[in-house]
CSV table of C-alpha atoms and ligand atoms in Angstrom, one decimal:
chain,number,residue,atom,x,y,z
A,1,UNK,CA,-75.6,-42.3,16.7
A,2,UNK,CA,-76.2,-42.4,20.7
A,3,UNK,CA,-77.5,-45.9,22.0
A,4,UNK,CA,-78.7,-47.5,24.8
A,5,UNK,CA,-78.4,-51.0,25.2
A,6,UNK,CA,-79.8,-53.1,27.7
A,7,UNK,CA,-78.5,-56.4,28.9
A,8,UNK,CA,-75.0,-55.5,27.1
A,9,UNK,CA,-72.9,-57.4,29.6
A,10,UNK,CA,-74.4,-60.8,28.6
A,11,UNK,CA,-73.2,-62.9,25.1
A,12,UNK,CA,-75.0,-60.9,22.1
A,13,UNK,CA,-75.0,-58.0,23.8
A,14,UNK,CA,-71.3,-57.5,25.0
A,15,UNK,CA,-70.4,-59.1,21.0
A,16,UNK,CA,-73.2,-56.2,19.8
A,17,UNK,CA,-71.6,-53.2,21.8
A,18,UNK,CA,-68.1,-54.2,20.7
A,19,UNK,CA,-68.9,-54.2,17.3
A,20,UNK,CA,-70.9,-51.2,17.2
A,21,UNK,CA,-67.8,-49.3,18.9
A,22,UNK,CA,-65.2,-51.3,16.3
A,23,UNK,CA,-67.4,-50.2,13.4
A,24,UNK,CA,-69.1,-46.7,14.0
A,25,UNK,CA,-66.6,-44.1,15.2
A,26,UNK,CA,-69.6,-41.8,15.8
A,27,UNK,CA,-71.4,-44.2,18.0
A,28,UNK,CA,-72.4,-43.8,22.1
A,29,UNK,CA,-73.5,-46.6,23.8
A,30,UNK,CA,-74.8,-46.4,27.4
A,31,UNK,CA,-75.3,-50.2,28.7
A,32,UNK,CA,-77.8,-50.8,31.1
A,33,UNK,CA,-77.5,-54.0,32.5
A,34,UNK,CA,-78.6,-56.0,36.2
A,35,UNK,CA,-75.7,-58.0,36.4
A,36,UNK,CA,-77.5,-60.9,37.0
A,37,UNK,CA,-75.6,-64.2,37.2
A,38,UNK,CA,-75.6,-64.2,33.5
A,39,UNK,CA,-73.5,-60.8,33.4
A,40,UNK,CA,-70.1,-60.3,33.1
A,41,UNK,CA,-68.5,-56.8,32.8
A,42,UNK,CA,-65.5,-59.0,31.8
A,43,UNK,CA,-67.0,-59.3,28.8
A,44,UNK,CA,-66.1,-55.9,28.0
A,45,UNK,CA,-63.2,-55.5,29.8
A,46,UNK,CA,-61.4,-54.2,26.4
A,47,UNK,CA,-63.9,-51.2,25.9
A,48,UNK,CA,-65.0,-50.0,29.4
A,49,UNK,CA,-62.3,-47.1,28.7
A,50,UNK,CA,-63.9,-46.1,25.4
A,51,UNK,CA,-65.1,-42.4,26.1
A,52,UNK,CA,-67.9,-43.5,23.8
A,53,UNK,CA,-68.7,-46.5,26.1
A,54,UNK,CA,-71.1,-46.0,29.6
A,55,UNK,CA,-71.6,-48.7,31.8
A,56,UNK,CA,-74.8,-48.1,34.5
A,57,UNK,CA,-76.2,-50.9,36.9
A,58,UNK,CA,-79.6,-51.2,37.0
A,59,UNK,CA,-82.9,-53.2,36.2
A,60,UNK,CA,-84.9,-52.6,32.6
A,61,UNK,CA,-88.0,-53.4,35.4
A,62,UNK,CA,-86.8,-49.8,37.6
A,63,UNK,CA,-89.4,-47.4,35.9
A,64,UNK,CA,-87.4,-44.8,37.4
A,65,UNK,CA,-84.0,-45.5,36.4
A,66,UNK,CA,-85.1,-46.2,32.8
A,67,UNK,CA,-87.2,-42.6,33.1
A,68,UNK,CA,-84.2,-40.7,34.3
A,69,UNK,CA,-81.5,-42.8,31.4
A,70,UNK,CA,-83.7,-42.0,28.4
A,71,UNK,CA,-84.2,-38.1,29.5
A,72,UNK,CA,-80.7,-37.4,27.4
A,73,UNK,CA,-81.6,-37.4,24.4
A,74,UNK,CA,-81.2,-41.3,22.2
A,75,UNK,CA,-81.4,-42.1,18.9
A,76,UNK,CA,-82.2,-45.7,19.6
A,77,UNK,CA,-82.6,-48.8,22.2
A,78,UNK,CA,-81.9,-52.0,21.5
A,79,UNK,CA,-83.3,-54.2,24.4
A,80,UNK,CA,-81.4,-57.7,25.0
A,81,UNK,CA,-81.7,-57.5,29.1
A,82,UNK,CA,-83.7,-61.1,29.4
A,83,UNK,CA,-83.5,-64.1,31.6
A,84,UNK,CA,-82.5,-66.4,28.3
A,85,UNK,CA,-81.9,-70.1,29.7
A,86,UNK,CA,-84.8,-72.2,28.7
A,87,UNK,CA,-83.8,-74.8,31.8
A,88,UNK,CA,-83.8,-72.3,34.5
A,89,UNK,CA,-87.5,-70.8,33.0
A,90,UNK,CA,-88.4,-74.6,33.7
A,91,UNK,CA,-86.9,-74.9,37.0
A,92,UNK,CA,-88.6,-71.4,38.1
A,93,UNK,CA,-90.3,-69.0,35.4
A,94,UNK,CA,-90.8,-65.3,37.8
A,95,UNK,CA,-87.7,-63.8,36.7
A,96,UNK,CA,-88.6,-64.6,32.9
A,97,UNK,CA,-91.9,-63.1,33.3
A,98,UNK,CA,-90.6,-60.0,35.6
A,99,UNK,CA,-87.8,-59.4,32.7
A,100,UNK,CA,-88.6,-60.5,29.7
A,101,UNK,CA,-92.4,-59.3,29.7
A,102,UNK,CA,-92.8,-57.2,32.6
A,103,UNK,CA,-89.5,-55.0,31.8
A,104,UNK,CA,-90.0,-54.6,28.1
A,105,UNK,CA,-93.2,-52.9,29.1
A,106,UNK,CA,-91.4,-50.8,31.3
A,107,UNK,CA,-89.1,-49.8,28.3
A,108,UNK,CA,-91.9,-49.2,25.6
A,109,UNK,CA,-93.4,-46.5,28.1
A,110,UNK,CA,-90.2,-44.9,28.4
A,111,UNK,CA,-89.2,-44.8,24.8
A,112,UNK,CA,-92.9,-43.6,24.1
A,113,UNK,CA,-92.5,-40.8,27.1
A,114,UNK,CA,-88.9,-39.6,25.8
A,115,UNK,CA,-89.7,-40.3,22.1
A,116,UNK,CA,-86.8,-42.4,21.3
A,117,UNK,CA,-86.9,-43.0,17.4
A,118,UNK,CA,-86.0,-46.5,17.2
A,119,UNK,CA,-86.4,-49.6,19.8
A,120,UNK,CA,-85.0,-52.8,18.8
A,121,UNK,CA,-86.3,-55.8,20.2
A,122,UNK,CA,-84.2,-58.6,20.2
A,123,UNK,CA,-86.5,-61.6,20.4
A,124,UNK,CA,-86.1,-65.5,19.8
A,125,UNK,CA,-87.0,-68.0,17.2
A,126,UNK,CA,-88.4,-69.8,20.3
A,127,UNK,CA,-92.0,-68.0,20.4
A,128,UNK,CA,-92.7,-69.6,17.3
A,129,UNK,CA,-92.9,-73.1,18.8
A,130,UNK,CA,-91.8,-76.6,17.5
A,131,UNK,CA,-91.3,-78.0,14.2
A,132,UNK,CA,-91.9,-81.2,12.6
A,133,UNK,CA,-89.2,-82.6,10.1
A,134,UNK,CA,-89.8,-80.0,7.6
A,135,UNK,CA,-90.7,-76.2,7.1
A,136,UNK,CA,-89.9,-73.2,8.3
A,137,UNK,CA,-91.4,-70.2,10.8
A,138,UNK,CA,-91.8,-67.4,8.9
A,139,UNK,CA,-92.5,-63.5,10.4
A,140,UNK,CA,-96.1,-64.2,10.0
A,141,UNK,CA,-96.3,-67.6,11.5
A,142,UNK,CA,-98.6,-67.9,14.8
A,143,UNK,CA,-97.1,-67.5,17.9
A,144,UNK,CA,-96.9,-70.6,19.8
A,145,UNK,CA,-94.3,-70.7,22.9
A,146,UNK,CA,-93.7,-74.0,24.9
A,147,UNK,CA,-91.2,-73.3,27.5
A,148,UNK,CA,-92.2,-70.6,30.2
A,149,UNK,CA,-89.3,-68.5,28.8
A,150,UNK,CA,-90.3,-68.9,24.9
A,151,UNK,CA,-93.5,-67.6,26.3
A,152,UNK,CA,-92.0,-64.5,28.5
A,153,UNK,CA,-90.8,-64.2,25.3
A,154,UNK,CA,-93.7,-63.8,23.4
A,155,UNK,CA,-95.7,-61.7,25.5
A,156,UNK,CA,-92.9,-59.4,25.5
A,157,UNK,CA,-93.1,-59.1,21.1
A,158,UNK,CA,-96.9,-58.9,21.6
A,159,UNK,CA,-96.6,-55.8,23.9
A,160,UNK,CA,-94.1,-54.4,21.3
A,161,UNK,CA,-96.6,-55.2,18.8
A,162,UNK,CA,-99.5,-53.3,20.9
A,163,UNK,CA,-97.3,-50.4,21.2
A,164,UNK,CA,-96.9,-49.9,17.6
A,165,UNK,CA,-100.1,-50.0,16.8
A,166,UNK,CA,-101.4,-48.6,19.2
A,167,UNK,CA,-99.2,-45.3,19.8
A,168,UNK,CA,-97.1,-45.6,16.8
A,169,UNK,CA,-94.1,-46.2,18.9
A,170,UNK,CA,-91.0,-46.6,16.2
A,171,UNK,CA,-90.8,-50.2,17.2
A,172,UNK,CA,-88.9,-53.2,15.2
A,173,UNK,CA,-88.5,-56.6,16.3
A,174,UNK,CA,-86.3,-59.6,15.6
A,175,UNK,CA,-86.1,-63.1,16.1
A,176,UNK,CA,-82.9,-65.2,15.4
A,177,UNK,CA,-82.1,-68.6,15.7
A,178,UNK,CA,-79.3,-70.4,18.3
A,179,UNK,CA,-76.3,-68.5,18.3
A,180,UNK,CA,-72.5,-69.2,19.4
A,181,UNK,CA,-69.6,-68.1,19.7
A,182,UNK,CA,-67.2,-66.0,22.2
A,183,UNK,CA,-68.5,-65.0,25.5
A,184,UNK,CA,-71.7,-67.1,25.8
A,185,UNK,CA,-72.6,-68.3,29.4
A,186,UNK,CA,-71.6,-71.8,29.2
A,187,UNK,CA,-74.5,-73.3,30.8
A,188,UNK,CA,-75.8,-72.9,26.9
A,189,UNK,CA,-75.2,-76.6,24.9
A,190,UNK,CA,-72.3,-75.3,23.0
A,191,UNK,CA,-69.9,-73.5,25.5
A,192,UNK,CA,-71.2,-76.2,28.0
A,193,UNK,CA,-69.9,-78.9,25.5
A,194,UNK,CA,-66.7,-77.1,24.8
A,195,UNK,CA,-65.7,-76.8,28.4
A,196,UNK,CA,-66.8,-79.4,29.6
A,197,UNK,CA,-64.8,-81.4,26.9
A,198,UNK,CA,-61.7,-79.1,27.2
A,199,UNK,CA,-62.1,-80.4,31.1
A,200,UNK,CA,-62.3,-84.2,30.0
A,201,UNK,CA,-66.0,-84.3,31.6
A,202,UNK,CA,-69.3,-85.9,30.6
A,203,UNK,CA,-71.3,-83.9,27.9
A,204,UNK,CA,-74.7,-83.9,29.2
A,205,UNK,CA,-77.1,-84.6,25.8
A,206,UNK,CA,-80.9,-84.5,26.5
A,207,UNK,CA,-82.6,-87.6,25.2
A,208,UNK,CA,-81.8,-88.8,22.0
A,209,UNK,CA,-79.8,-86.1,21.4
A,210,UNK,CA,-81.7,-86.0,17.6
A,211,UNK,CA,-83.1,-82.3,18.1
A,212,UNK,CA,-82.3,-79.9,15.4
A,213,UNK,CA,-81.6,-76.4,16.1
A,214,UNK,CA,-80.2,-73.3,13.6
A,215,UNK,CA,-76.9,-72.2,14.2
A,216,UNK,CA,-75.9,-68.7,13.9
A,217,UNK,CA,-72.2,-67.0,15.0
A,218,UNK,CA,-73.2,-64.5,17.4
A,219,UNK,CA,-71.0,-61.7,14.7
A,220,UNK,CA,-73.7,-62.7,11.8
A,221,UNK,CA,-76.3,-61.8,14.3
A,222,UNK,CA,-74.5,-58.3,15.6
A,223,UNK,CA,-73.9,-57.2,12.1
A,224,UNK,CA,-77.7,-58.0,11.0
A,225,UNK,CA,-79.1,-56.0,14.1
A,226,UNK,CA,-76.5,-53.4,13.3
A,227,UNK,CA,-78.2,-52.9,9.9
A,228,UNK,CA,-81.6,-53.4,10.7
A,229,UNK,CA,-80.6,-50.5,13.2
A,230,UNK,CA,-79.9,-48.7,10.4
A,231,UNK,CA,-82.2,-49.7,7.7
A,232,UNK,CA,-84.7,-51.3,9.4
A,233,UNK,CA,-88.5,-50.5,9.2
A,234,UNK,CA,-90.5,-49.2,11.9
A,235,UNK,CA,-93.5,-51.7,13.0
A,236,UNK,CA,-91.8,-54.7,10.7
A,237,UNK,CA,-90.6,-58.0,12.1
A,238,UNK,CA,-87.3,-59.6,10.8
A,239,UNK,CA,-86.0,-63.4,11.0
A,240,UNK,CA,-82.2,-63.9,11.3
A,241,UNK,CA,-81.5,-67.2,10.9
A,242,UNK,CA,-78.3,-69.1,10.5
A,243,UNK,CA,-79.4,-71.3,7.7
A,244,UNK,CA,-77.4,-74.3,9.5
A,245,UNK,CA,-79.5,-77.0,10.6
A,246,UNK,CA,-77.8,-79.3,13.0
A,247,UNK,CA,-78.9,-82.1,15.1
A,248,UNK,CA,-77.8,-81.8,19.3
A,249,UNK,CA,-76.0,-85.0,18.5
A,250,UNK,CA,-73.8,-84.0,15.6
A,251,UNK,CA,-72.9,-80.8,17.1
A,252,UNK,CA,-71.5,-82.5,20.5
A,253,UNK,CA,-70.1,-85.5,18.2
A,254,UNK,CA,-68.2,-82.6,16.1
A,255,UNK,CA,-66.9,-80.5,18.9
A,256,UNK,CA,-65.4,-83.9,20.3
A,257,UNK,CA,-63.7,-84.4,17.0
A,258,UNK,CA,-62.1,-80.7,16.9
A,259,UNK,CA,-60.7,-81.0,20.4
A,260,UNK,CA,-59.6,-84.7,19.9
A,261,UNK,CA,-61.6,-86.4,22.5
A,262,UNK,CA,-63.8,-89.2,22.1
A,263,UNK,CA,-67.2,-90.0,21.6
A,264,UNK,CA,-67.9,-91.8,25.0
A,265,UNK,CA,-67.8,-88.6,26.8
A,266,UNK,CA,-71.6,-88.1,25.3
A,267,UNK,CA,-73.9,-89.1,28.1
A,268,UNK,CA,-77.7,-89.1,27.1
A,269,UNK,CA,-79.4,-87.6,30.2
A,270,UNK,CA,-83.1,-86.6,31.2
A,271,UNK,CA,-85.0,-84.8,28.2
A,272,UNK,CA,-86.0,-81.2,28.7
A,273,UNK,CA,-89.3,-80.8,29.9
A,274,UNK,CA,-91.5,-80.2,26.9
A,275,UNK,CA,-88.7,-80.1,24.8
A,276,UNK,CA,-88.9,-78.0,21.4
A,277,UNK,CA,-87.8,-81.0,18.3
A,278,UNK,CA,-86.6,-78.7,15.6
A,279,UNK,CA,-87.0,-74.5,14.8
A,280,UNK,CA,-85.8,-73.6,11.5
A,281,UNK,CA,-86.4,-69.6,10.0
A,282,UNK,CA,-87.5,-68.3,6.4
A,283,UNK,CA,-85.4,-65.7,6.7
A,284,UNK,CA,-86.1,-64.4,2.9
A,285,UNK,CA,-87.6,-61.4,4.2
A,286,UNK,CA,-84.3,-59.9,5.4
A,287,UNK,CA,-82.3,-61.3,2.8
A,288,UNK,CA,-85.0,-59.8,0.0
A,289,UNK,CA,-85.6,-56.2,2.0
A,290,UNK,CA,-82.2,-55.4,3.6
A,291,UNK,CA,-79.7,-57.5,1.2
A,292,UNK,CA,-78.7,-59.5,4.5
A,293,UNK,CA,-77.1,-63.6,4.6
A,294,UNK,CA,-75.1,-65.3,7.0
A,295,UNK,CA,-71.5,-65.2,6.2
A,296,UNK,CA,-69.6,-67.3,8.2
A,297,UNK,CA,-70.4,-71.1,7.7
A,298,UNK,CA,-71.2,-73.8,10.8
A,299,UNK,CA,-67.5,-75.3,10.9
A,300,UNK,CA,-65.2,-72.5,10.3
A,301,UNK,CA,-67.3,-70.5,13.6
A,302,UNK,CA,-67.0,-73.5,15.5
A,303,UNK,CA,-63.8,-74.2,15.1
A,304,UNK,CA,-63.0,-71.0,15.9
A,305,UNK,CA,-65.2,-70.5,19.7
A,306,UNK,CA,-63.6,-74.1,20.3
A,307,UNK,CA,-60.5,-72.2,20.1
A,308,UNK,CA,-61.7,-69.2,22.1
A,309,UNK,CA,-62.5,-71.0,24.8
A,310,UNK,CA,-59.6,-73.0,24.6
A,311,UNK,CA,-57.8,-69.5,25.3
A,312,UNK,CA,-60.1,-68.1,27.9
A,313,UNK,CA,-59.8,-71.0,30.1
A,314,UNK,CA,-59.8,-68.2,33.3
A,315,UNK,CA,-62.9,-66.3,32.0
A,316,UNK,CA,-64.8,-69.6,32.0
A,317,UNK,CA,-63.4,-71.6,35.1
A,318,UNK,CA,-64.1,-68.7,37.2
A,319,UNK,CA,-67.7,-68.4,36.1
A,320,UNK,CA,-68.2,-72.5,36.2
A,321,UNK,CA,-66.9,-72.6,39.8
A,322,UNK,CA,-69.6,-69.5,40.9
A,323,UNK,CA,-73.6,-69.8,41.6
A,324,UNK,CA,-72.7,-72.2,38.5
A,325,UNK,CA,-71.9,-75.3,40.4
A,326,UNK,CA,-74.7,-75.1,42.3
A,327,UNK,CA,-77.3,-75.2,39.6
A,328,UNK,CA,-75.1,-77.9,37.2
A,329,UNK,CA,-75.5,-80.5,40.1
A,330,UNK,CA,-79.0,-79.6,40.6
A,331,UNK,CA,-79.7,-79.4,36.4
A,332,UNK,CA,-77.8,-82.6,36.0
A,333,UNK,CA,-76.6,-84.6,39.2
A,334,UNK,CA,-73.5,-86.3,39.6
A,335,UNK,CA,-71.2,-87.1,35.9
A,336,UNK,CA,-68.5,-87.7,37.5
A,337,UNK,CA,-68.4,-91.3,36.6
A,338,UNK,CA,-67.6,-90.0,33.2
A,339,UNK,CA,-64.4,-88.3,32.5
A,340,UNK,CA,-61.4,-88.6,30.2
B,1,NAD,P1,-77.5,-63.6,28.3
B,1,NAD,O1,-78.3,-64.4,29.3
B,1,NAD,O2,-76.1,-64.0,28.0
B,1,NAD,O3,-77.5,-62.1,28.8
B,1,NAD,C1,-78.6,-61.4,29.3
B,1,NAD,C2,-78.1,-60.1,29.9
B,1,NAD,O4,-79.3,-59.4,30.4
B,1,NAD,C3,-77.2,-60.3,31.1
B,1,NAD,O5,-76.1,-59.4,31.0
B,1,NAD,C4,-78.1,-59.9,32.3
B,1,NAD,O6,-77.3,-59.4,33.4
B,1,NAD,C5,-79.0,-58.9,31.7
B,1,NAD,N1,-80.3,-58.8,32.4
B,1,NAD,C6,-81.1,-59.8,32.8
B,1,NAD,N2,-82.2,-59.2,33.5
B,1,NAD,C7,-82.0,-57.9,33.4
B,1,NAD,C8,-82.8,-56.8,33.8
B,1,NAD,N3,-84.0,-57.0,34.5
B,1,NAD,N4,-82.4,-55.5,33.6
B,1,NAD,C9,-81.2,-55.3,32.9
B,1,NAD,N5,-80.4,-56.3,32.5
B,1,NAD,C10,-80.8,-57.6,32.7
B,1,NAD,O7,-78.4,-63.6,27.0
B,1,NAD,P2,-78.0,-63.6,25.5
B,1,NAD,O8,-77.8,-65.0,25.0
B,1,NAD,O9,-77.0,-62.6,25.3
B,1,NAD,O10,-79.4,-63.1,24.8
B,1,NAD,C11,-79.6,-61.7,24.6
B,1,NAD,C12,-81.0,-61.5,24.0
B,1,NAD,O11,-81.1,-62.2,22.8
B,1,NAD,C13,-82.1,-62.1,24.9
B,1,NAD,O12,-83.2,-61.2,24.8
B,1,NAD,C14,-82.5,-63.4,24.2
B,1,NAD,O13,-83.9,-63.7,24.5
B,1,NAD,C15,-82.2,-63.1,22.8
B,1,NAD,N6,-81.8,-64.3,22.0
B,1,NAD,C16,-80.8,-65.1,22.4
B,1,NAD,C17,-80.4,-66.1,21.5
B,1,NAD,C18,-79.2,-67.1,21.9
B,1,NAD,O14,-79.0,-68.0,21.2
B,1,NAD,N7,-78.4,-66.8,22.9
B,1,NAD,C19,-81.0,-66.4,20.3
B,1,NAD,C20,-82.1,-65.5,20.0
B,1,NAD,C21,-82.5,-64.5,20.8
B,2,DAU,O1,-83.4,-70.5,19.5
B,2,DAU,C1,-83.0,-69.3,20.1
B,2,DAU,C2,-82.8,-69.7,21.6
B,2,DAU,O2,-81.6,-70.5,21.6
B,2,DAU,C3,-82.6,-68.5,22.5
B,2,DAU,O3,-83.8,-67.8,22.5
B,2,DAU,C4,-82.3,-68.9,23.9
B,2,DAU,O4,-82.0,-67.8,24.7
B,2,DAU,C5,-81.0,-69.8,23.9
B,2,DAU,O5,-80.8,-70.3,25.2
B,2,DAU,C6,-81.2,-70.9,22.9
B,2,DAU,O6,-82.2,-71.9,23.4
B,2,DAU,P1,-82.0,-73.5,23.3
B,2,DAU,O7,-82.8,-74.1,24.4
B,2,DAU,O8,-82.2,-73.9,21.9
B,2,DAU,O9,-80.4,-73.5,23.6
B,2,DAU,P2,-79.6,-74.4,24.6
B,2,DAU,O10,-78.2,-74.1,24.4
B,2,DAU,O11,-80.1,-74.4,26.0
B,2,DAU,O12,-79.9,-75.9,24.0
B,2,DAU,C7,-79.6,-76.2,22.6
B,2,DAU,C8,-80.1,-77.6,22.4
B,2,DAU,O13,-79.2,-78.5,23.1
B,2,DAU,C9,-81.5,-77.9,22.9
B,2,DAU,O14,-82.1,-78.8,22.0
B,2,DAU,C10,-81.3,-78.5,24.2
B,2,DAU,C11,-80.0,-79.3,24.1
B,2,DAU,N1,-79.2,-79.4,25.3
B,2,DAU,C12,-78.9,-78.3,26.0
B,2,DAU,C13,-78.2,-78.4,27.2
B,2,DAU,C14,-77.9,-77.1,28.0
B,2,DAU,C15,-78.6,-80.6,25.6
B,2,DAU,O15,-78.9,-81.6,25.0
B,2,DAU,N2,-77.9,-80.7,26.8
B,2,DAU,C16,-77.6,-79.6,27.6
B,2,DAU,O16,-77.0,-79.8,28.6
């Protein structure tokens, strides 16, 4: 199977490619990625000698580039390439639209031009919207995006959704909850927790902290899309959800606790503008069509990227001391006065 993946030097993408190469001997991957600030070829430092493995720079937005990529013949695309941090879409949405929208109609074209049998798009749980105490978003559930990225978001499923019905483009999307685990940016609430506590710094919590999201380990996820890949069916949407419920609070409380450090480095700060409360998935539909669950509980994974990051203390300084710095102090001020 010959692949292209976009965005495969960011977190699910760089964890997807790796595990595609670990687990199909037969598979080609060419990763297209921007290297914007939120891509690291470090991430795949271990696999950029794989003959199977092709790295090309480039936007998902360049119609050209994408043109010229997808002339060699592919058997599918996956598309992760997005601008994924809810803040910055807050602080300043274009790129969000420009990438998340505006490129995934750039890609639908080509696949249609080139007719490339399968494109995966990996969406978010996000363009569903908010949830109260109770329920669950199913594939079916309205589309109803708060943050300008959750809504980049969502335009780019609805184009995807268009494009299937209207040209019969081979098309599947998916939408999985918050994942973890190695190599995630850590401006994202868990590596930012984790290395900021590792560093004996203030663990920024927005409001009261009591916002529940679904955690899933970022290998769950990679081994779901690798079967849905596989077995998925053209023009259906899948749920992937972790089926781990956490409040923002317990989390930071619990990654305190693994690394031994106390409580009082939890600062409440600022809410998030328009903050979402809760998302939770009925993922059924994968579980009932595809045979597909979660396997690795809450704990065990965190314990586990507590201890990644603990051992790639280089990878993450040297991405924290970049264009980083710059947007903590202007995200969250000064901490300083908390430390331990
Ligand atoms: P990330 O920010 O870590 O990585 C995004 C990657 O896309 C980076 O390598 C970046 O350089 C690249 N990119 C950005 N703009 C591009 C462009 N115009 N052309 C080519 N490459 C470009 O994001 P992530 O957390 O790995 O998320 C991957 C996908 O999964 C995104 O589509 C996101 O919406 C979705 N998703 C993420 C989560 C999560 O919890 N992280 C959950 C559900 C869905
Ligand atoms: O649900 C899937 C989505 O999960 C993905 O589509 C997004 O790309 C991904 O970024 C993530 O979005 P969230 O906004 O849920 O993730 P984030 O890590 O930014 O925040 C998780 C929760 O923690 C959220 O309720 C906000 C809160 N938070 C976040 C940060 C960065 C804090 O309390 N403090 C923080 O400093």
């Amino acid at each position: 199977m010959r692949i292209v993946v976009t965005g495969g030097a960011g977190f699910i993408g760089s964890n997807f490619i790796r595990h595609m190469l670990a687990t199909e001997p037969d598979c080609g991957v060419v990763n297209l990625d921007k290297l914007t600030y939120a891509g690291n070829l470090e991430n795949l430092a271990d696999v950029e000698r794989d003959p199977r493995y092709r790295f090309i720079k480039g936007s998902i937005c360049d119609v050209e580039l994408v043109d010229a990529i997808l002339k060699e013949r592919f058997d599918a695309l996956m598309n992760f390439a997005a601008e994924s941090h809810v803040d910055r879409s807050i602080q300043d949405a274009r790129a969000f639209v420009e990438t998340n929208t505006l490129g995934t109609q750039v890609i639908l074209d080509a696949c249609r031009r080139h007719r490339v049998p399968r494109m995966v798009q990996v969406s978010t749980d996000e363009v569903y919207g908010s949830l109260g105490p109770s329920g669950y978003f199913r594939e079916d559930s309205p589309l109803s995006p708060n943050s300008p990225y959750a809504a980049s978001k969502a335009a780019g499923d609805l184009l995807v959704a268009a494009y299937v019905r209207t040209y019969g483009l081979p098309a599947i999307i998916t939408r999985s909850s918050n994942n973890y685990g190695p190599y995630q940016f850590p401006e994202k609430a868990v590596p930012l927790f984790i290395t900021n506590a590792i560093a004996g710094e203030a663990l920024p919590l927005y409001g009261d902290g009591l916002q529940v999201r679904e955690w899933l380990h970022v290998q769950d996820h990679c081994e779901a899309l690798a079967l849905i890949l596989r077995n998925g069916h053209n023009g259906e949407i899948y749920n992937i959800g972790g089926k781990c419920e956490r409040a923002n609070i317990d989390v930071a409380r619990h990654i305190l606790r693994t690394l031994g450090k106390p409580d009082s480095l939890i600062v409440h700060v600022e809410d998030r503008l328009g903050h979402d409360r809760r998302y939770a998935l009925d993922m059924s539909k994968l579980e009932r069509k595809l045979g597909w669950r979660p396997r690795i509980p809450f704990e065990t994974g965190l314990k586990e990227t507590v201890g990644w990051y603990e051992d790639h203390v280089t990878w993450w300084t040297r991405i924290k001391a970049g264009e980083y710095r710059e947007y903590y102090q202007k995200t969250y001020g000064d901490l300083s006065h908390v430390s331990q």
